[in-house]
PDB file of C-alpha atoms and ligand atoms in Angstrom:
ATOM      1  CA  MET T   1     104.910 109.192  80.664  1.00  0.00           C
ATOM      2  CA  ALA T   2     105.208 106.983  83.759  1.00  0.00           C
ATOM      3  CA  ARG T   3     106.945 103.640  83.247  1.00  0.00           C
ATOM      4  CA  ILE T   4     104.498 101.222  84.868  1.00  0.00           C
ATOM      5  CA  LEU T   5     105.347  97.551  85.247  1.00  0.00           C
ATOM      6  CA  ASN T   6     102.883  95.117  86.766  1.00  0.00           C
ATOM      7  CA  VAL T   7     104.941  92.623  88.725  1.00  0.00           C
ATOM      8  CA  GLY T   8     103.556  89.353  90.072  1.00  0.00           C
ATOM      9  CA  ILE T   9     105.122  87.708  93.091  1.00  0.00           C
ATOM     10  CA  ALA T  10     104.624  83.965  92.675  1.00  0.00           C
ATOM     11  CA  GLN T  11     105.311  82.526  96.100  1.00  0.00           C
ATOM     12  CA  LEU T  12     105.562  78.741  96.303  1.00  0.00           C
ATOM     13  CA  GLY T  13     104.551  76.498  99.144  1.00  0.00           C
ATOM     14  CA  PRO T  14     106.655  73.419  99.925  1.00  0.00           C
ATOM     15  CA  ILE T  15     107.852  71.065  97.182  1.00  0.00           C
ATOM     16  CA  SER T  16     108.142  67.459  98.310  1.00  0.00           C
ATOM     17  CA  ARG T  17     111.312  65.467  97.720  1.00  0.00           C
ATOM     18  CA  ASN T  18     109.570  63.138  95.276  1.00  0.00           C
ATOM     19  CA  GLU T  19     107.636  65.818  93.363  1.00  0.00           C
ATOM     20  CA  SER T  20     108.707  65.827  89.709  1.00  0.00           C
ATOM     21  CA  ARG T  21     109.857  68.938  87.875  1.00  0.00           C
ATOM     22  CA  GLN T  22     106.920  68.436  85.513  1.00  0.00           C
ATOM     23  CA  ASP T  23     104.501  68.694  88.450  1.00  0.00           C
ATOM     24  CA  VAL T  24     106.248  71.771  89.819  1.00  0.00           C
ATOM     25  CA  VAL T  25     106.118  73.421  86.388  1.00  0.00           C
ATOM     26  CA  VAL T  26     102.341  72.850  86.344  1.00  0.00           C
ATOM     27  CA  ARG T  27     102.203  74.901  89.567  1.00  0.00           C
ATOM     28  CA  LEU T  28     104.429  77.618  88.072  1.00  0.00           C
ATOM     29  CA  VAL T  29     102.317  77.837  84.912  1.00  0.00           C
ATOM     30  CA  ALA T  30      99.103  78.085  86.986  1.00  0.00           C
ATOM     31  CA  LEU T  31     100.582  81.062  88.847  1.00  0.00           C
ATOM     32  CA  MET T  32     101.651  82.623  85.549  1.00  0.00           C
ATOM     33  CA  GLU T  33      98.165  82.205  84.078  1.00  0.00           C
ATOM     34  CA  ASP T  34      96.748  83.900  87.148  1.00  0.00           C
ATOM     35  CA  ALA T  35      99.316  86.672  86.708  1.00  0.00           C
ATOM     36  CA  ALA T  36      98.341  87.135  83.055  1.00  0.00           C
ATOM     37  CA  ARG T  37      94.678  87.488  84.047  1.00  0.00           C
ATOM     38  CA  MET T  38      95.743  90.222  86.466  1.00  0.00           C
ATOM     39  CA  GLY T  39      97.674  92.101  83.790  1.00  0.00           C
ATOM     40  CA  CYS T  40     101.218  91.231  84.861  1.00  0.00           C
ATOM     41  CA  ASP T  41     104.210  91.995  82.669  1.00  0.00           C
ATOM     42  CA  LEU T  42     106.573  89.907  84.770  1.00  0.00           C
ATOM     43  CA  VAL T  43     106.317  87.090  87.331  1.00  0.00           C
ATOM     44  CA  VAL T  44     108.986  86.396  89.943  1.00  0.00           C
ATOM     45  CA  TYR T  45     109.504  82.832  91.255  1.00  0.00           C
ATOM     46  CA  PRO T  46     111.654  81.741  94.219  1.00  0.00           C
ATOM     47  CA  GLU T  47     115.216  80.439  94.479  1.00  0.00           C
ATOM     48  CA  ALA T  48     115.789  76.884  93.163  1.00  0.00           C
ATOM     49  CA  ALA T  49     112.110  76.754  92.281  1.00  0.00           C
ATOM     50  CA  LEU T  50     112.032  73.502  90.289  1.00  0.00           C
ATOM     51  CA  THR T  51     112.715  71.004  93.082  1.00  0.00           C
ATOM     52  CA  ALA T  52     112.724  70.606  96.844  1.00  0.00           C
ATOM     53  CA  PHE T  53     115.592  72.554  98.443  1.00  0.00           C
ATOM     54  CA  PHE T  54     118.175  69.731  98.448  1.00  0.00           C
ATOM     55  CA  PRO T  55     121.004  71.687 100.231  1.00  0.00           C
ATOM     56  CA  HIS T  56     119.071  70.810 103.380  1.00  0.00           C
ATOM     57  CA  TRP T  57     120.239  67.171 103.008  1.00  0.00           C
ATOM     58  CA  TRP T  58     123.586  65.428 102.917  1.00  0.00           C
ATOM     59  CA  ILE T  59     124.005  63.771  99.493  1.00  0.00           C
ATOM     60  CA  ASP T  60     127.072  61.572  98.987  1.00  0.00           C
ATOM     61  CA  ASP T  61     126.364  60.061  95.630  1.00  0.00           C
ATOM     62  CA  GLU T  62     127.546  62.199  92.683  1.00  0.00           C
ATOM     63  CA  ASP T  63     124.822  60.976  90.297  1.00  0.00           C
ATOM     64  CA  GLU T  64     122.138  61.588  92.911  1.00  0.00           C
ATOM     65  CA  LEU T  65     123.478  65.094  93.479  1.00  0.00           C
ATOM     66  CA  ASP T  66     123.532  65.798  89.733  1.00  0.00           C
ATOM     67  CA  SER T  67     119.904  64.718  89.487  1.00  0.00           C
ATOM     68  CA  TRP T  68     118.886  67.886  91.368  1.00  0.00           C
ATOM     69  CA  PHE T  69     120.530  70.126  88.747  1.00  0.00           C
ATOM     70  CA  GLU T  70     119.458  71.408  85.309  1.00  0.00           C
ATOM     71  CA  ARG T  71     121.949  70.722  82.502  1.00  0.00           C
ATOM     72  CA  ALA T  72     120.181  73.019  80.045  1.00  0.00           C
ATOM     73  CA  MET T  73     117.706  75.865  80.285  1.00  0.00           C
ATOM     74  CA  PRO T  74     115.117  75.485  78.995  1.00  0.00           C
ATOM     75  CA  ASN T  75     114.933  71.693  79.064  1.00  0.00           C
ATOM     76  CA  PRO T  76     111.946  69.456  78.254  1.00  0.00           C
ATOM     77  CA  ALA T  77     110.548  69.578  81.811  1.00  0.00           C
ATOM     78  CA  VAL T  78     110.688  73.389  81.979  1.00  0.00           C
ATOM     79  CA  GLN T  79     109.749  74.098  78.348  1.00  0.00           C
ATOM     80  CA  PRO T  80     106.010  74.491  79.192  1.00  0.00           C
ATOM     81  CA  LEU T  81     106.886  77.519  81.346  1.00  0.00           C
ATOM     82  CA  PHE T  82     108.761  79.156  78.470  1.00  0.00           C
ATOM     83  CA  ASP T  83     105.858  78.304  76.130  1.00  0.00           C
ATOM     84  CA  ALA T  84     103.383  79.836  78.586  1.00  0.00           C
ATOM     85  CA  ALA T  85     105.464  83.019  78.796  1.00  0.00           C
ATOM     86  CA  ARG T  86     105.388  83.359  74.996  1.00  0.00           C
ATOM     87  CA  ARG T  87     101.669  82.543  74.800  1.00  0.00           C
ATOM     88  CA  LEU T  88     100.644  84.852  77.655  1.00  0.00           C
ATOM     89  CA  LYS T  89     103.256  87.543  76.921  1.00  0.00           C
ATOM     90  CA  VAL T  90     104.456  87.502  80.512  1.00  0.00           C
ATOM     91  CA  GLY T  91     108.166  87.566  81.365  1.00  0.00           C
ATOM     92  CA  PHE T  92     109.587  85.729  84.370  1.00  0.00           C
ATOM     93  CA  HIS T  93     112.448  85.374  86.824  1.00  0.00           C
ATOM     94  CA  LEU T  94     113.248  81.785  87.820  1.00  0.00           C
ATOM     95  CA  GLY T  95     115.788  80.331  90.231  1.00  0.00           C
ATOM     96  CA  TYR T  96     117.234  76.848  89.618  1.00  0.00           C
ATOM     97  CA  ALA T  97     120.276  74.688  90.333  1.00  0.00           C
ATOM     98  CA  GLU T  98     122.551  74.797  87.276  1.00  0.00           C
ATOM     99  CA  LEU T  99     125.013  72.143  86.119  1.00  0.00           C
ATOM    100  CA  ALA T 100     127.423  73.668  83.624  1.00  0.00           C
ATOM    101  CA  PHE T 101     130.431  72.361  81.716  1.00  0.00           C
ATOM    102  CA  GLU T 102     132.901  75.237  81.660  1.00  0.00           C
ATOM    103  CA  ASP T 103     136.687  75.504  81.632  1.00  0.00           C
ATOM    104  CA  GLY T 104     136.850  71.796  80.850  1.00  0.00           C
ATOM    105  CA  ARG T 105     135.062  70.661  84.004  1.00  0.00           C
ATOM    106  CA  LYS T 106     131.693  70.162  85.613  1.00  0.00           C
ATOM    107  CA  ARG T 107     130.536  73.150  87.643  1.00  0.00           C
ATOM    108  CA  ARG T 108     127.482  73.685  89.835  1.00  0.00           C
ATOM    109  CA  PHE T 109     125.837  77.032  90.522  1.00  0.00           C
ATOM    110  CA  ASN T 110     122.763  78.403  92.259  1.00  0.00           C
ATOM    111  CA  THR T 111     121.359  80.367  89.334  1.00  0.00           C
ATOM    112  CA  ALA T 112     118.528  82.687  88.304  1.00  0.00           C
ATOM    113  CA  ILE T 113     117.430  83.781  84.854  1.00  0.00           C
ATOM    114  CA  LEU T 114     115.377  86.660  83.529  1.00  0.00           C
ATOM    115  CA  VAL T 115     113.127  85.728  80.608  1.00  0.00           C
ATOM    116  CA  GLY T 116     111.328  88.189  78.328  1.00  0.00           C
ATOM    117  CA  LYS T 117     107.703  88.201  77.190  1.00  0.00           C
ATOM    118  CA  ASP T 118     108.879  86.455  74.014  1.00  0.00           C
ATOM    119  CA  GLY T 119     110.119  83.489  76.062  1.00  0.00           C
ATOM    120  CA  GLU T 120     113.787  84.283  75.341  1.00  0.00           C
ATOM    121  CA  ILE T 121     116.407  84.425  78.101  1.00  0.00           C
ATOM    122  CA  ILE T 122     117.569  88.010  78.701  1.00  0.00           C
ATOM    123  CA  GLY T 123     120.141  87.408  81.425  1.00  0.00           C
ATOM    124  CA  LYS T 124     121.598  84.974  83.920  1.00  0.00           C
ATOM    125  CA  TYR T 125     122.909  85.498  87.450  1.00  0.00           C
ATOM    126  CA  ARG T 126     124.819  83.002  89.642  1.00  0.00           C
ATOM    127  CA  LYS T 127     124.565  83.362  93.426  1.00  0.00           C
ATOM    128  CA  ILE T 128     127.647  84.906  95.001  1.00  0.00           C
ATOM    129  CA  HIS T 129     126.966  84.855  98.761  1.00  0.00           C
ATOM    130  CA  LEU T 130     126.578  81.144  99.528  1.00  0.00           C
ATOM    131  CA  PRO T 131     125.509  80.459 103.125  1.00  0.00           C
ATOM    132  CA  GLY T 132     126.237  77.381 105.184  1.00  0.00           C
ATOM    133  CA  TYR T 133     129.207  75.003 105.228  1.00  0.00           C
ATOM    134  CA  THR T 134     130.813  72.015 103.460  1.00  0.00           C
ATOM    135  CA  ASP T 135     130.910  69.495 106.323  1.00  0.00           C
ATOM    136  CA  ARG T 136     128.158  67.308 107.728  1.00  0.00           C
ATOM    137  CA  ARG T 137     126.421  68.480 110.932  1.00  0.00           C
ATOM    138  CA  PRO T 138     124.608  65.401 112.268  1.00  0.00           C
ATOM    139  CA  GLY T 139     123.462  67.259 115.396  1.00  0.00           C
ATOM    140  CA  ASP T 140     121.488  69.841 113.395  1.00  0.00           C
ATOM    141  CA  PRO T 141     117.833  69.199 112.498  1.00  0.00           C
ATOM    142  CA  PHE T 142     118.679  69.913 108.835  1.00  0.00           C
ATOM    143  CA  GLN T 143     121.781  70.746 106.828  1.00  0.00           C
ATOM    144  CA  ASN T 144     122.788  73.948 105.034  1.00  0.00           C
ATOM    145  CA  LEU T 145     125.178  72.661 102.369  1.00  0.00           C
ATOM    146  CA  GLU T 146     125.184  75.359  99.732  1.00  0.00           C
ATOM    147  CA  LYS T 147     128.941  75.852 100.161  1.00  0.00           C
ATOM    148  CA  ARG T 148     129.383  72.136  99.395  1.00  0.00           C
ATOM    149  CA  TYR T 149     127.042  71.845  96.441  1.00  0.00           C
ATOM    150  CA  PHE T 150     127.587  75.177  94.651  1.00  0.00           C
ATOM    151  CA  GLU T 151     130.526  77.266  93.472  1.00  0.00           C
ATOM    152  CA  VAL T 152     130.528  81.020  94.088  1.00  0.00           C
ATOM    153  CA  GLY T 153     128.886  82.733  91.123  1.00  0.00           C
ATOM    154  CA  ASN T 154     131.223  84.045  88.434  1.00  0.00           C
ATOM    155  CA  LEU T 155     128.971  86.467  86.559  1.00  0.00           C
ATOM    156  CA  GLY T 156     129.061  89.461  88.921  1.00  0.00           C
ATOM    157  CA  PHE T 157     125.936  91.546  89.573  1.00  0.00           C
ATOM    158  CA  PRO T 158     124.990  92.809  86.097  1.00  0.00           C
ATOM    159  CA  VAL T 159     122.039  95.066  85.321  1.00  0.00           C
ATOM    160  CA  TRP T 160     120.065  94.549  82.118  1.00  0.00           C
ATOM    161  CA  HIS T 161     117.993  96.986  80.083  1.00  0.00           C
ATOM    162  CA  ALA T 162     114.706  95.080  80.129  1.00  0.00           C
ATOM    163  CA  PHE T 163     110.972  95.623  80.672  1.00  0.00           C
ATOM    164  CA  GLY T 164     111.445  99.329  80.020  1.00  0.00           C
ATOM    165  CA  GLY T 165     113.907  99.781  82.880  1.00  0.00           C
ATOM    166  CA  ARG T 166     117.176  98.579  84.397  1.00  0.00           C
ATOM    167  CA  VAL T 167     116.770  95.179  86.019  1.00  0.00           C
ATOM    168  CA  GLY T 168     119.159  93.232  88.261  1.00  0.00           C
ATOM    169  CA  MET T 169     119.019  89.909  90.081  1.00  0.00           C
ATOM    170  CA  MET T 170     120.339  88.426  93.302  1.00  0.00           C
ATOM    171  CA  ILE T 171     119.532  85.215  95.185  1.00  0.00           C
ATOM    172  CA  CYS T 172     118.477  84.701  98.803  1.00  0.00           C
ATOM    173  CA  ASN T 173     121.501  85.248 101.076  1.00  0.00           C
ATOM    174  CA  ASP T 174     122.777  87.976  98.703  1.00  0.00           C
ATOM    175  CA  ARG T 175     119.932  90.128 100.026  1.00  0.00           C
ATOM    176  CA  ARG T 176     121.576  90.385 103.459  1.00  0.00           C
ATOM    177  CA  TRP T 177     124.693  92.064 101.988  1.00  0.00           C
ATOM    178  CA  PRO T 178     124.518  95.797 101.208  1.00  0.00           C
ATOM    179  CA  GLU T 179     127.118  95.494  98.462  1.00  0.00           C
ATOM    180  CA  SER T 180     124.808  93.275  96.388  1.00  0.00           C
ATOM    181  CA  TYR T 181     122.342  96.148  96.065  1.00  0.00           C
ATOM    182  CA  ARG T 182     125.004  98.851  95.832  1.00  0.00           C
ATOM    183  CA  VAL T 183     126.898  97.233  92.949  1.00  0.00           C
ATOM    184  CA  MET T 184     123.612  97.180  91.022  1.00  0.00           C
ATOM    185  CA  GLY T 185     122.618 100.599  92.347  1.00  0.00           C
ATOM    186  CA  LEU T 186     125.838 102.001  90.899  1.00  0.00           C
ATOM    187  CA  GLN T 187     124.694 100.650  87.533  1.00  0.00           C
ATOM    188  CA  GLY T 188     121.351 102.429  87.898  1.00  0.00           C
ATOM    189  CA  ALA T 189     119.206  99.422  88.851  1.00  0.00           C
ATOM    190  CA  GLU T 190     115.508 100.266  89.099  1.00  0.00           C
ATOM    191  CA  LEU T 191     114.156  96.779  89.788  1.00  0.00           C
ATOM    192  CA  ILE T 192     115.994  94.045  91.699  1.00  0.00           C
ATOM    193  CA  LEU T 193     114.486  90.554  91.615  1.00  0.00           C
ATOM    194  CA  LEU T 194     115.285  87.776  94.067  1.00  0.00           C
ATOM    195  CA  GLY T 195     113.994  84.492  95.404  1.00  0.00           C
ATOM    196  CA  TYR T 196     114.714  82.903  98.767  1.00  0.00           C
ATOM    197  CA  ASN T 197     114.552  79.737 100.890  1.00  0.00           C
ATOM    198  CA  THR T 198     114.894  80.933 104.465  1.00  0.00           C
ATOM    199  CA  PRO T 199     114.377  78.483 107.329  1.00  0.00           C
ATOM    200  CA  VAL T 200     112.697  79.860 110.442  1.00  0.00           C
ATOM    201  CA  HIS T 201     115.290  78.075 112.581  1.00  0.00           C
ATOM    202  CA  ASN T 202     118.968  78.890 112.183  1.00  0.00           C
ATOM    203  CA  PRO T 203     120.919  76.130 113.991  1.00  0.00           C
ATOM    204  CA  ALA T 204     124.039  78.340 114.085  1.00  0.00           C
ATOM    205  CA  MET T 205     122.257  81.209 115.889  1.00  0.00           C
ATOM    206  CA  PRO T 206     118.916  80.012 117.306  1.00  0.00           C
ATOM    207  CA  GLU T 207     118.602  83.177 119.384  1.00  0.00           C
ATOM    208  CA  THR T 208     117.557  84.983 116.167  1.00  0.00           C
ATOM    209  CA  ASP T 209     114.781  82.556 115.196  1.00  0.00           C
ATOM    210  CA  ASP T 210     112.085  85.019 116.279  1.00  0.00           C
ATOM    211  CA  LEU T 211     113.647  87.715 114.118  1.00  0.00           C
ATOM    212  CA  GLY T 212     113.623  85.936 110.737  1.00  0.00           C
ATOM    213  CA  ASN T 213     110.703  87.879 109.277  1.00  0.00           C
ATOM    214  CA  PHE T 214     112.007  91.161 110.680  1.00  0.00           C
ATOM    215  CA  HIS T 215     115.479  90.640 109.190  1.00  0.00           C
ATOM    216  CA  ASN T 216     113.957  89.614 105.866  1.00  0.00           C
ATOM    217  CA  GLN T 217     112.126  92.916 105.576  1.00  0.00           C
ATOM    218  CA  LEU T 218     114.921  94.961 107.138  1.00  0.00           C
ATOM    219  CA  VAL T 219     117.511  94.022 104.520  1.00  0.00           C
ATOM    220  CA  MET T 220     115.249  94.331 101.488  1.00  0.00           C
ATOM    221  CA  GLN T 221     113.657  97.602 102.592  1.00  0.00           C
ATOM    222  CA  SER T 222     117.100  99.103 103.337  1.00  0.00           C
ATOM    223  CA  GLY T 223     118.488  97.903 100.008  1.00  0.00           C
ATOM    224  CA  ALA T 224     115.563  99.415  98.124  1.00  0.00           C
ATOM    225  CA  TYR T 225     115.664 102.801  99.859  1.00  0.00           C
ATOM    226  CA  GLN T 226     119.451 103.214  99.933  1.00  0.00           C
ATOM    227  CA  ASN T 227     119.678 102.568  96.210  1.00  0.00           C
ATOM    228  CA  GLY T 228     116.422 104.149  95.030  1.00  0.00           C
ATOM    229  CA  THR T 229     115.177 100.921  93.472  1.00  0.00           C
ATOM    230  CA  TRP T 230     112.213  98.577  93.544  1.00  0.00           C
ATOM    231  CA  VAL T 231     113.022  95.252  95.228  1.00  0.00           C
ATOM    232  CA  VAL T 232     110.955  92.111  94.706  1.00  0.00           C
ATOM    233  CA  GLY T 233     111.585  89.198  97.087  1.00  0.00           C
ATOM    234  CA  VAL T 234     109.801  85.872  96.673  1.00  0.00           C
ATOM    235  CA  ALA T 235     109.825  82.919  99.068  1.00  0.00           C
ATOM    236  CA  ARG T 236     109.361  79.215  98.918  1.00  0.00           C
ATOM    237  CA  ALA T 237     107.467  78.993 102.199  1.00  0.00           C
ATOM    238  CA  GLY T 238     105.971  76.548 104.676  1.00  0.00           C
ATOM    239  CA  VAL T 239     107.144  73.209 106.008  1.00  0.00           C
ATOM    240  CA  GLU T 240     109.130  71.361 103.340  1.00  0.00           C
ATOM    241  CA  GLU T 241     110.507  67.924 104.244  1.00  0.00           C
ATOM    242  CA  GLY T 242     110.514  68.935 107.927  1.00  0.00           C
ATOM    243  CA  VAL T 243     112.106  72.361 107.398  1.00  0.00           C
ATOM    244  CA  ASP T 244     109.872  75.326 108.272  1.00  0.00           C
ATOM    245  CA  GLN T 245     110.533  78.283 105.959  1.00  0.00           C
ATOM    246  CA  ILE T 246     109.399  81.897 106.185  1.00  0.00           C
ATOM    247  CA  GLY T 247     107.020  83.438 103.639  1.00  0.00           C
ATOM    248  CA  GLN T 248     106.465  87.187 103.525  1.00  0.00           C
ATOM    249  CA  SER T 249     107.116  87.498  99.779  1.00  0.00           C
ATOM    250  CA  CYS T 250     106.816  91.167  98.969  1.00  0.00           C
ATOM    251  CA  VAL T 251     107.354  94.096  96.660  1.00  0.00           C
ATOM    252  CA  ILE T 252     109.182  97.106  98.079  1.00  0.00           C
ATOM    253  CA  ALA T 253     109.118 100.587  96.563  1.00  0.00           C
ATOM    254  CA  PRO T 254     112.185 102.848  96.244  1.00  0.00           C
ATOM    255  CA  SER T 255     110.854 104.634  99.328  1.00  0.00           C
ATOM    256  CA  GLY T 256     111.557 101.439 101.294  1.00  0.00           C
ATOM    257  CA  GLU T 257     107.837 100.857 101.824  1.00  0.00           C
ATOM    258  CA  VAL T 258     106.332  97.390 101.384  1.00  0.00           C
ATOM    259  CA  VAL T 259     103.536  97.859  98.850  1.00  0.00           C
ATOM    260  CA  VAL T 260     102.353  94.248  98.490  1.00  0.00           C
ATOM    261  CA  GLN T 261     102.938  91.164 100.607  1.00  0.00           C
ATOM    262  CA  CYS T 262     101.810  87.521 100.576  1.00  0.00           C
ATOM    263  CA  THR T 263      99.772  86.447 103.568  1.00  0.00           C
ATOM    264  CA  THR T 264      99.960  82.630 103.338  1.00  0.00           C
ATOM    265  CA  LEU T 265     102.742  80.046 103.390  1.00  0.00           C
ATOM    266  CA  GLY T 266     101.574  78.341 100.208  1.00  0.00           C
ATOM    267  CA  ASP T 267     101.378  78.941  96.451  1.00  0.00           C
ATOM    268  CA  GLU T 268     100.128  82.525  96.255  1.00  0.00           C
ATOM    269  CA  LEU T 269     100.193  85.277  93.673  1.00  0.00           C
ATOM    270  CA  GLN T 270     100.110  88.966  94.531  1.00  0.00           C
ATOM    271  CA  VAL T 271     100.533  91.842  92.104  1.00  0.00           C
ATOM    272  CA  ALA T 272     102.149  95.252  92.454  1.00  0.00           C
ATOM    273  CA  ARG T 273     101.927  98.185  90.092  1.00  0.00           C
ATOM    274  CA  CYS T 274     105.547  99.376  89.971  1.00  0.00           C
ATOM    275  CA  ASP T 275     106.215 102.831  88.567  1.00  0.00           C
ATOM    276  CA  LEU T 276     109.897 102.706  87.673  1.00  0.00           C
ATOM    277  CA  ASP T 277     109.984 106.495  87.559  1.00  0.00           C
ATOM    278  CA  LEU T 278     109.479 106.540  91.339  1.00  0.00           C
ATOM    279  CA  CYS T 279     113.207 105.729  91.453  1.00  0.00           C
ATOM    280  CA  ASN T 280     114.130 109.043  89.865  1.00  0.00           C
ATOM    281  CA  SER T 281     113.791 111.400  92.803  1.00  0.00           C
ATOM    282  CA  TYR T 282     115.905 109.120  95.037  1.00  0.00           C
ATOM    283  CA  LYS T 283     118.569 108.674  92.378  1.00  0.00           C
ATOM    284  CA  THR T 284     118.769 112.380  91.587  1.00  0.00           C
ATOM    285  CA  SER T 285     118.568 113.788  95.121  1.00  0.00           C
ATOM    286  CA  ILE T 286     119.357 112.070  98.419  1.00  0.00           C
ATOM    287  CA  PHE T 287     121.032 109.056  96.756  1.00  0.00           C
ATOM    288  CA  ASN T 288     122.637 110.846  93.839  1.00  0.00           C
ATOM    289  CA  PHE T 289     125.792 108.742  94.027  1.00  0.00           C
ATOM    290  CA  ALA T 290     127.913 110.905  91.711  1.00  0.00           C
ATOM    291  CA  LYS T 291     127.132 113.985  93.787  1.00  0.00           C
ATOM    292  CA  HIS T 292     127.176 112.683  97.346  1.00  0.00           C
ATOM    293  CA  ARG T 293     129.067 109.388  97.643  1.00  0.00           C
ATOM    294  CA  ARG T 294     132.654 109.875  98.779  1.00  0.00           C
ATOM    295  CA  PRO T 295     134.316 106.454  98.460  1.00  0.00           C
ATOM    296  CA  GLU T 296     137.758 108.061  98.247  1.00  0.00           C
ATOM    297  CA  HIS T 297     137.304 108.980 101.926  1.00  0.00           C
ATOM    298  CA  TYR T 298     136.098 105.552 103.076  1.00  0.00           C
ATOM    299  CA  GLY T 299     139.561 104.039 103.372  1.00  0.00           C
ATOM    300  CA  LEU T 300     138.788 101.464 100.675  1.00  0.00           C
ATOM    301  CA  ILE T 301     140.958 101.020  97.621  1.00  0.00           C
ATOM    302  CA  VAL T 302     138.905 102.558  94.833  1.00  0.00           C
ATOM    303  CA  GLU T 303     139.432 104.027  91.442  1.00  0.00           C
ATOM    304  CA  ARG T 304     137.188 106.696  90.009  1.00  0.00           C
ATOM    305  CA  THR T 305     136.837 106.396  86.263  1.00  0.00           C
ATOM    306  CA  GLY T 306     134.756 108.309  83.751  1.00  0.00           C
ATOM    307  CA  ALA T 307     132.317 105.393  83.678  1.00  0.00           C
ATOM    308  CA  GLY T 308     131.784 105.290  87.450  1.00  0.00           C
ATOM    309  CA  ASP T 309     133.424 104.038  90.624  1.00  0.00           C
ATOM    310  CA  VAL T 310     135.491 100.881  90.750  1.00  0.00           C
ATOM    311  CA  LEU T 311     135.090  99.249  94.154  1.00  0.00           C
ATOM    312  CA  GLY T 312     138.011  97.984  96.210  1.00  0.00           C
ATOM    313  CA  ARG T 313     140.068  95.206  94.650  1.00  0.00           C
TER     314      ARG T 313
HETATM  315  N1  LIG X   1     119.073  79.969 100.677  1.00  0.00           N
HETATM  316  C1  LIG X   1     119.663  80.862 101.492  1.00  0.00           C
HETATM  317  O1  LIG X   1     120.568  81.576 101.070  1.00  0.00           O
HETATM  318  N2  LIG X   1     119.231  80.903 102.783  1.00  0.00           N
HETATM  319  C2  LIG X   1     119.842  81.704 103.791  1.00  0.00           C
HETATM  320  C3  LIG X   1     119.699  81.053 105.139  1.00  0.00           C
HETATM  321  C4  LIG X   1     120.374  79.726 105.149  1.00  0.00           C
HETATM  322  C5  LIG X   1     120.288  81.948 106.228  1.00  0.00           C
HETATM  323  C6  LIG X   1     119.247  83.107 103.847  1.00  0.00           C
HETATM  324  O2  LIG X   1     120.022  84.061 103.888  1.00  0.00           O
HETATM  325  O3  LIG X   1     118.029  83.252 103.908  1.00  0.00           O
END
């Protein structure tokens, strides 16, 4: 029997700097209700979906910076989304800025969670590939301060048995790195979920501004095909506090083909019928890793164990 999962891509338009989490959650719940009406099992929201994307601004004050982060998940502002999931029996993937107290200190991460149809958290991922810089760039039209505001994620790239398949997560810039997909591909990932905030203009390399949409699709389509997995990428799009961000939220099949794509730069829901068994032929033939990958010849330091390959360390 085919393993069909109806996946909703819940693209968000801009969130203003003074928009409350409560108001944003109303938008998220509306998209989830729409998704439920369309028979979705799972809804995917963007990166840092509860507030405006604050890494675009220089923030000096520690308390002000903390105010952009979630200290608990769920928390009272976000609880209605968890309640809606339970009521509608729709799971979700949500990105948010996480403030944690670990190893005796305050730590900040760019985080995503996977939540089941029962409203319980299944898994958490913390962004590993943080773009940008730690210093202030007054000459740039906006800042890119993820390296200042977040620590590199410390949870690896796990894959969870969920929604009848093997599900992994990554966040935004992770999607440009083949190893993000491959580490999950080696664990048999069949569905990779991710959200992004991608400005049209890249102050560090403006010559690529016209290529933003192309690169967005290029990396996700390659990652899907080369690992025989579905990939779901969801944007926060449009002009937010003066920063123009790409849309193009989409669902990509293991063939690398885009099967569904958003057409606006605002709040928009689209739905894809994902047959997880479409991964099988890729995983057992052209991308049968056990049969065809030859990492021992790549010049990397690797160890081959009974459980699978250990990548260079
Ligand atoms: N949020 C991101 O990770 N954005 C980066 C931009 C800054 C290049 C991205 O890879 O889309």
